[in-house]
Tab-separated table of C-alpha atoms and ligand atoms in Angstrom:
chain	number	residue	atom	x	y	z
A	1237	MET	CA	153.708	100.402	141.075
A	1238	LYS	CA	150.276	102.678	141.035
A	1239	LYS	CA	147.771	99.975	140.007
A	1240	THR	CA	145.254	102.627	139.063
A	1241	MET	CA	144.954	104.387	135.362
A	1242	ARG	CA	142.912	106.585	133.807
A	1243	LEU	CA	139.621	104.950	132.222
A	1244	ASP	CA	140.070	106.560	128.805
A	1245	LYS	CA	143.587	105.791	129.011
A	1246	MET	CA	142.825	101.996	129.819
A	1247	LEU	CA	140.329	101.924	126.102
A	1248	GLY	CA	142.341	104.010	123.972
A	1249	ASN	CA	146.153	102.202	125.333
A	1250	LEU	CA	143.921	99.134	123.665
A	1251	GLY	CA	142.901	100.914	120.241
A	1252	TYR	CA	139.054	101.674	120.920
A	1253	GLY	CA	140.419	105.280	119.742
A	1254	THR	CA	141.556	108.742	121.127
A	1255	ARG	CA	140.797	110.667	123.959
A	1256	SER	CA	137.840	112.853	122.631
A	1257	GLY	CA	136.232	109.193	120.552
A	1258	ILE	CA	136.820	108.312	123.991
A	1259	LYS	CA	134.639	111.020	126.105
A	1260	ALA	CA	131.562	109.821	123.599
A	1261	LEU	CA	131.805	107.225	124.468
A	1262	VAL	CA	130.667	107.837	127.723
A	1263	ARG	CA	129.024	110.194	127.282
A	1264	GLN	CA	127.082	107.676	124.468
A	1265	GLY	CA	126.938	105.411	128.341
A	1266	ALA	CA	128.315	103.020	126.420
A	1267	VAL	CA	130.684	102.598	128.671
A	1268	ALA	CA	130.451	100.341	132.098
A	1269	VAL	CA	132.623	99.727	135.148
A	1270	ASN	CA	131.339	97.642	138.068
A	1271	GLY	CA	127.540	97.060	135.794
A	1272	VAL	CA	127.366	100.952	136.058
A	1273	PRO	CA	127.250	103.819	133.609
A	1274	ALA	CA	130.656	105.270	133.435
A	1275	LYS	CA	130.598	109.237	133.027
A	1276	ASP	CA	133.055	110.722	133.743
A	1277	PRO	CA	136.404	109.275	131.647
A	1278	GLY	CA	139.063	110.372	133.501
A	1279	MET	CA	137.803	108.181	136.644
A	1280	GLN	CA	140.264	106.113	137.591
A	1281	ILE	CA	140.176	102.258	137.614
A	1282	ASP	CA	141.693	98.923	138.553
A	1283	PRO	CA	142.241	97.015	135.139
A	1284	ALA	CA	143.169	93.810	136.728
A	1285	LYS	CA	140.125	93.880	138.843
A	1286	ASP	CA	137.311	95.561	137.656
A	1287	GLU	CA	134.679	95.249	135.299
A	1288	VAL	CA	135.369	97.297	132.192
A	1289	LEU	CA	132.147	96.924	129.595
A	1290	LEU	CA	132.101	98.956	126.114
A	1291	ASN	CA	128.519	98.162	124.152
A	1292	GLY	CA	127.999	95.696	126.626
A	1293	GLU	CA	131.262	93.865	125.967
A	1294	ARG	CA	133.782	92.969	128.107
A	1295	ILE	CA	137.512	94.538	127.885
A	1296	ALA	CA	139.788	92.713	129.261
A	1297	TYR	CA	143.282	94.107	130.013
A	1298	ARG	CA	146.789	93.726	129.546
A	1299	ASP	CA	149.942	95.246	129.435
A	1300	SER	CA	152.559	93.459	127.768
A	1301	VAL	CA	152.477	92.251	123.630
A	1302	TYR	CA	154.433	89.268	122.882
A	1303	VAL	CA	154.438	88.519	119.555
A	1304	LEU	CA	156.080	85.521	117.024
A	1305	LEU	CA	156.292	86.908	113.683
A	1306	HIS	CA	157.975	85.267	110.557
A	1307	LYS	CA	159.824	88.138	108.858
A	1308	PRO	CA	160.477	88.164	105.760
A	1309	ALA	CA	163.414	90.239	104.214
A	1310	GLY	CA	163.028	93.569	102.927
A	1311	TYR	CA	161.676	94.821	105.871
A	1312	VAL	CA	164.237	95.867	109.354
A	1313	SER	CA	163.861	95.603	112.418
A	1314	ALA	CA	163.489	98.641	113.971
A	1315	THR	CA	160.208	101.315	115.132
A	1316	GLU	CA	161.676	103.751	112.762
A	1317	ASP	CA	163.416	104.640	109.386
A	1318	LEU	CA	162.979	106.735	106.769
A	1319	ARG	CA	164.294	104.752	103.768
A	1320	ASP	CA	163.453	101.498	104.634
A	1321	ARG	CA	159.892	99.336	105.757
A	1322	THR	CA	160.031	98.558	109.479
A	1323	VAL	CA	159.159	94.903	111.023
A	1324	LEU	CA	155.979	97.164	112.498
A	1325	GLU	CA	154.386	97.682	109.367
A	1326	LEU	CA	153.969	93.604	109.021
A	1327	LEU	CA	152.201	94.013	112.149
A	1328	ASP	CA	147.794	96.212	112.771
A	1329	GLU	CA	146.443	99.166	114.241
A	1330	GLU	CA	145.730	96.640	117.229
A	1331	MET	CA	148.705	96.016	117.945
A	1332	ASN	CA	151.246	99.045	117.632
A	1333	VAL	CA	148.808	100.193	120.546
A	1334	PHE	CA	151.595	99.084	122.939
A	1335	SER	CA	153.812	100.284	121.212
A	1336	PRO	CA	156.513	96.576	120.720
A	1337	PHE	CA	159.662	96.552	119.468
A	1338	PRO	CA	161.878	94.308	117.872
A	1339	VAL	CA	163.977	91.964	120.393
A	1340	GLY	CA	167.131	91.926	118.653
A	1341	ARG	CA	167.909	92.789	115.148
A	1342	LEU	CA	167.605	90.644	112.083
A	1343	ASP	CA	169.117	91.805	108.872
A	1344	LYS	CA	167.013	92.966	106.244
A	1345	ASP	CA	168.254	90.024	104.030
A	1346	THR	CA	166.993	88.227	106.901
A	1347	GLU	CA	164.242	86.132	107.355
A	1348	GLY	CA	162.651	83.889	110.457
A	1349	LEU	CA	161.833	84.612	113.754
A	1350	LEU	CA	161.415	87.791	115.166
A	1351	LEU	CA	160.656	88.048	118.549
A	1352	LEU	CA	158.075	91.522	119.565
A	1353	THR	CA	156.923	92.691	122.200
A	1354	ASN	CA	157.270	95.551	125.292
A	1355	ASP	CA	157.945	94.144	128.339
A	1356	GLY	CA	161.391	95.403	128.114
A	1357	LYS	CA	163.194	93.429	131.512
A	1358	LEU	CA	161.975	90.228	129.181
A	1359	ALA	CA	163.768	91.732	126.280
A	1360	HIS	CA	166.863	93.513	128.044
A	1361	GLU	CA	167.821	90.057	129.476
A	1362	LEU	CA	167.914	87.876	126.476
A	1363	LEU	CA	169.563	89.871	124.611
A	1364	SER	CA	172.137	90.646	127.051
A	1365	PRO	CA	175.801	89.225	125.641
A	1366	ARG	CA	175.950	87.469	129.516
A	1367	LYS	CA	173.048	85.531	128.589
A	1368	HIS	CA	174.654	83.129	126.103
A	1369	VAL	CA	170.865	82.849	124.552
A	1370	PRO	CA	171.147	80.067	121.812
A	1371	LYS	CA	169.845	81.402	118.284
A	1372	THR	CA	169.936	78.918	115.821
A	1373	TYR	CA	169.672	79.599	112.190
A	1374	ARG	CA	168.994	77.786	108.251
A	1375	ALA	CA	171.469	78.583	105.822
A	1376	LEU	CA	171.565	78.225	102.078
A	1377	VAL	CA	175.692	78.906	101.921
A	1378	ARG	CA	177.757	79.225	97.895
A	1379	GLY	CA	180.298	76.388	98.943
A	1380	GLU	CA	181.115	73.028	100.698
A	1381	VAL	CA	180.523	73.561	104.035
A	1382	ASP	CA	182.265	70.062	105.950
A	1383	GLU	CA	183.688	68.521	108.887
A	1384	THR	CA	186.634	70.586	109.209
A	1385	ASP	CA	184.324	73.615	109.459
A	1386	ALA	CA	182.162	72.245	112.102
A	1387	GLU	CA	185.868	72.056	114.079
A	1388	ALA	CA	185.739	75.604	113.343
A	1389	PHE	CA	183.097	77.497	114.409
A	1390	GLY	CA	183.463	74.752	116.984
A	1391	ARG	CA	186.419	76.033	118.605
A	1392	GLY	CA	185.621	79.813	117.149
A	1393	VAL	CA	186.513	81.357	114.862
A	1394	GLU	CA	188.117	84.750	114.579
A	1395	LEU	CA	186.099	87.712	112.462
A	1396	ASP	CA	186.974	90.271	110.131
A	1397	ASP	CA	187.473	92.953	113.655
A	1398	GLY	CA	189.809	90.726	115.158
A	1399	TYR	CA	186.751	89.427	117.517
A	1400	VAL	CA	186.744	84.786	117.639
A	1401	THR	CA	183.476	83.715	118.674
A	1402	LEU	CA	182.385	81.728	121.100
A	1403	PRO	CA	181.913	77.990	120.261
A	1404	ALA	CA	178.411	77.201	117.789
A	1405	GLN	CA	176.870	74.024	116.493
A	1406	LEU	CA	177.010	73.477	113.351
A	1407	ARG	CA	175.327	70.458	110.842
A	1408	LEU	CA	175.252	70.244	107.861
A	1409	LEU	CA	171.943	69.026	106.490
A	1410	ALA	CA	172.066	68.871	103.039
A	1411	ALA	CA	174.105	70.019	99.709
A	1412	ALA	CA	173.951	69.622	96.149
A	1413	LYS	CA	176.770	70.230	93.920
A	1414	ALA	CA	175.792	72.138	91.034
A	1415	GLY	CA	173.085	70.762	88.270
A	1416	GLU	CA	172.004	68.823	90.501
A	1417	PRO	CA	168.581	68.288	91.872
A	1418	ILE	CA	167.976	69.469	95.010
A	1419	ALA	CA	166.250	66.860	96.594
A	1420	HIS	CA	166.268	68.338	99.884
A	1421	PRO	CA	162.794	69.880	100.874
A	1422	GLY	CA	163.545	72.556	103.237
A	1423	MET	CA	167.690	72.800	101.141
A	1424	ALA	CA	164.526	73.388	97.726
A	1425	GLU	CA	161.912	75.874	99.181
A	1426	ALA	CA	164.670	78.399	100.685
A	1427	ALA	CA	167.120	77.751	97.812
A	1428	GLU	CA	163.360	78.924	95.033
A	1429	ARG	CA	162.619	81.449	97.478
A	1430	THR	CA	165.882	82.469	97.156
A	1431	ALA	CA	165.927	82.661	93.281
A	1432	ARG	CA	162.531	84.751	93.631
A	1433	VAL	CA	161.876	87.904	95.851
A	1434	PRO	CA	163.659	90.212	95.009
A	1435	ALA	CA	164.898	91.051	98.732
A	1436	LEU	CA	166.538	87.957	97.945
A	1437	ARG	CA	169.070	87.356	96.394
A	1438	GLY	CA	168.133	85.564	93.309
A	1439	ALA	CA	171.620	86.740	91.177
A	1440	GLU	CA	174.354	85.423	93.255
A	1441	LEU	CA	172.518	81.824	93.379
A	1442	ALA	CA	172.059	81.692	89.778
A	1443	ALA	CA	175.998	82.165	89.625
A	1444	ALA	CA	177.272	80.140	91.967
A	1445	VAL	CA	174.775	76.848	90.040
A	1446	ARG	CA	176.133	78.568	87.136
A	1447	GLU	CA	179.828	78.815	88.277
A	1448	GLY	CA	179.712	75.329	89.319
A	1449	TRP	CA	180.009	75.747	92.895
A	1450	THR	CA	178.931	73.558	95.804
A	1451	LEU	CA	175.710	74.395	98.001
A	1452	SER	CA	175.639	73.883	100.819
A	1453	TRP	CA	172.182	73.243	103.748
A	1454	ILE	CA	172.739	74.278	106.856
A	1455	GLU	CA	171.889	74.723	111.367
A	1456	LEU	CA	173.772	76.318	112.969
A	1457	THR	CA	173.138	77.303	116.756
A	1458	ILE	CA	174.995	80.814	118.057
A	1459	HIS	CA	175.154	81.726	121.643
A	1460	GLU	CA	175.793	85.317	121.072
A	1461	GLY	CA	174.628	88.198	118.791
A	1462	LYS	CA	177.288	90.340	117.010
A	1463	PHE	CA	176.881	92.342	114.381
A	1464	HIS	CA	175.815	89.807	110.762
A	1465	GLN	CA	177.368	87.681	112.598
A	1466	VAL	CA	176.166	84.228	110.556
A	1467	LYS	CA	177.269	85.906	107.502
A	1468	ARG	CA	180.868	86.842	108.894
A	1469	MET	CA	181.855	83.635	110.545
A	1470	PHE	CA	181.249	82.019	106.989
A	1471	GLN	CA	182.891	84.236	104.977
A	1472	ALA	CA	186.187	83.666	108.183
A	1473	VAL	CA	186.170	80.856	106.409
A	1474	GLY	CA	185.680	81.533	103.185
A	1475	LYS	CA	182.258	80.811	102.209
A	1476	GLU	CA	179.440	82.857	101.604
A	1477	VAL	CA	175.228	82.612	102.969
A	1478	LEU	CA	173.336	83.456	100.401
A	1479	TYR	CA	170.239	82.970	102.432
A	1480	LEU	CA	169.540	83.282	106.203
A	1481	ARG	CA	166.850	82.540	108.119
A	1482	ARG	CA	166.472	82.530	111.574
A	1483	VAL	CA	164.666	78.993	113.541
A	1484	ALA	CA	164.592	78.808	116.494
A	1485	MET	CA	165.843	81.563	120.056
A	1486	GLY	CA	166.403	80.754	123.366
A	1487	PRO	CA	163.006	77.793	123.779
A	1488	LEU	CA	160.711	79.334	121.388
A	1489	VAL	CA	161.099	77.858	117.754
A	1490	LEU	CA	159.801	79.502	114.450
A	1491	ASP	CA	156.320	78.206	113.972
A	1492	PRO	CA	155.797	75.880	110.212
A	1493	ALA	CA	152.213	77.877	110.149
A	1494	LEU	CA	153.227	81.521	109.745
A	1495	LYS	CA	154.501	81.823	106.541
A	1496	PRO	CA	157.050	84.919	105.657
A	1497	GLY	CA	155.436	88.016	106.721
A	1498	ASP	CA	153.105	86.529	109.235
A	1499	TRP	CA	152.395	87.357	112.783
A	1500	ARG	CA	150.395	85.806	115.811
A	1501	GLU	CA	150.749	86.464	119.649
A	1502	LEU	CA	153.029	83.498	122.059
A	1503	THR	CA	150.157	81.145	123.066
A	1504	ASP	CA	150.523	80.668	126.449
A	1505	GLU	CA	152.682	77.606	126.428
A	1506	GLU	CA	155.443	79.792	124.976
A	1507	LEU	CA	155.051	82.263	127.304
A	1508	THR	CA	155.676	79.941	130.359
A	1509	ALA	CA	158.737	77.579	128.352
A	1510	LEU	CA	160.138	82.059	128.580
A	1511	ARG	CA	158.896	82.856	131.523
A	1512	GLU	CA	160.691	79.326	133.033
A	1513	TYR	CA	163.667	79.588	130.783
A	1514	ARG	CA	164.231	83.492	131.996
A	1515	LYS	CA	164.664	81.512	135.444
A	1516	GLU	CA	167.067	78.897	134.884
A	1517	GLN	CA	168.584	81.708	133.454
A	1518	LYS	CA	168.599	83.772	136.572
A	1519	GLY	CA	169.086	80.296	138.613
B	691	URA	N1	173.415	87.191	111.306
B	691	URA	C1	173.222	87.377	110.988
B	691	URA	O1	174.681	86.946	109.747
B	691	URA	N2	172.944	88.087	110.527
B	691	URA	C2	171.478	87.998	110.420
B	691	URA	O2	170.206	88.654	110.367
B	691	URA	C3	171.771	87.042	112.046
B	691	URA	C4	172.688	86.719	112.195
């Protein structure tokens, strides 16, 4: 694999300007390579070994980026869309120069953990149906989720297209009968958000409460990723998901410090955990 690249391409990839802007910086003597002012913006450098300074500051190069986003409702998990806002619009220009893309999809109205990267190999492995990477969701469900549902999900349920899901782990975290205050803090926060955020289903939540339905706050871990899978699994047992949030994927968990719409790069620990996880999956 080629290790060297043009100096202007390296700086361009890192968001330091267009080719002509970088040419001007080089002409002004603002760029130095290994202590020597650069003269040719097209000079070949090895970004892993050569020291590049811009206005005296060291520029660290990297090829791959890994972003942990708390996806908010109202955005689609795509890089481009003619109608809707995409999750890339939540990142900034400095990150988007690396061309990250979402690893898998969350529905427009689903919130929670979304990994974005430009590491195609990692994305492919995490998404491979053969790897059965676990994904954990919390959901506000209209209806009374009980042990029968947990057993059915544990065996696998038949979706509307005849597909039978792999065994999944369902846990009831809390329930609230209509008129009862919601005591569970996580459930209360999800209900408050569902009622308040326009892209979420506040009207249905209000109807569920008005009509005297029990609401359930659940956690579900699935090991595959069919289209609308969680919503369709609940549909299969006669219930309806009103709010959905992904809280974990493989070894990654949703950072509680990230509010919907916030993002950060993975920490070294998270990246190591992801790499270890990949190794285990291969072994
Ligand atoms: N299952 C769904 O129904 N929707 C999602 O966004 C993710 C899983």
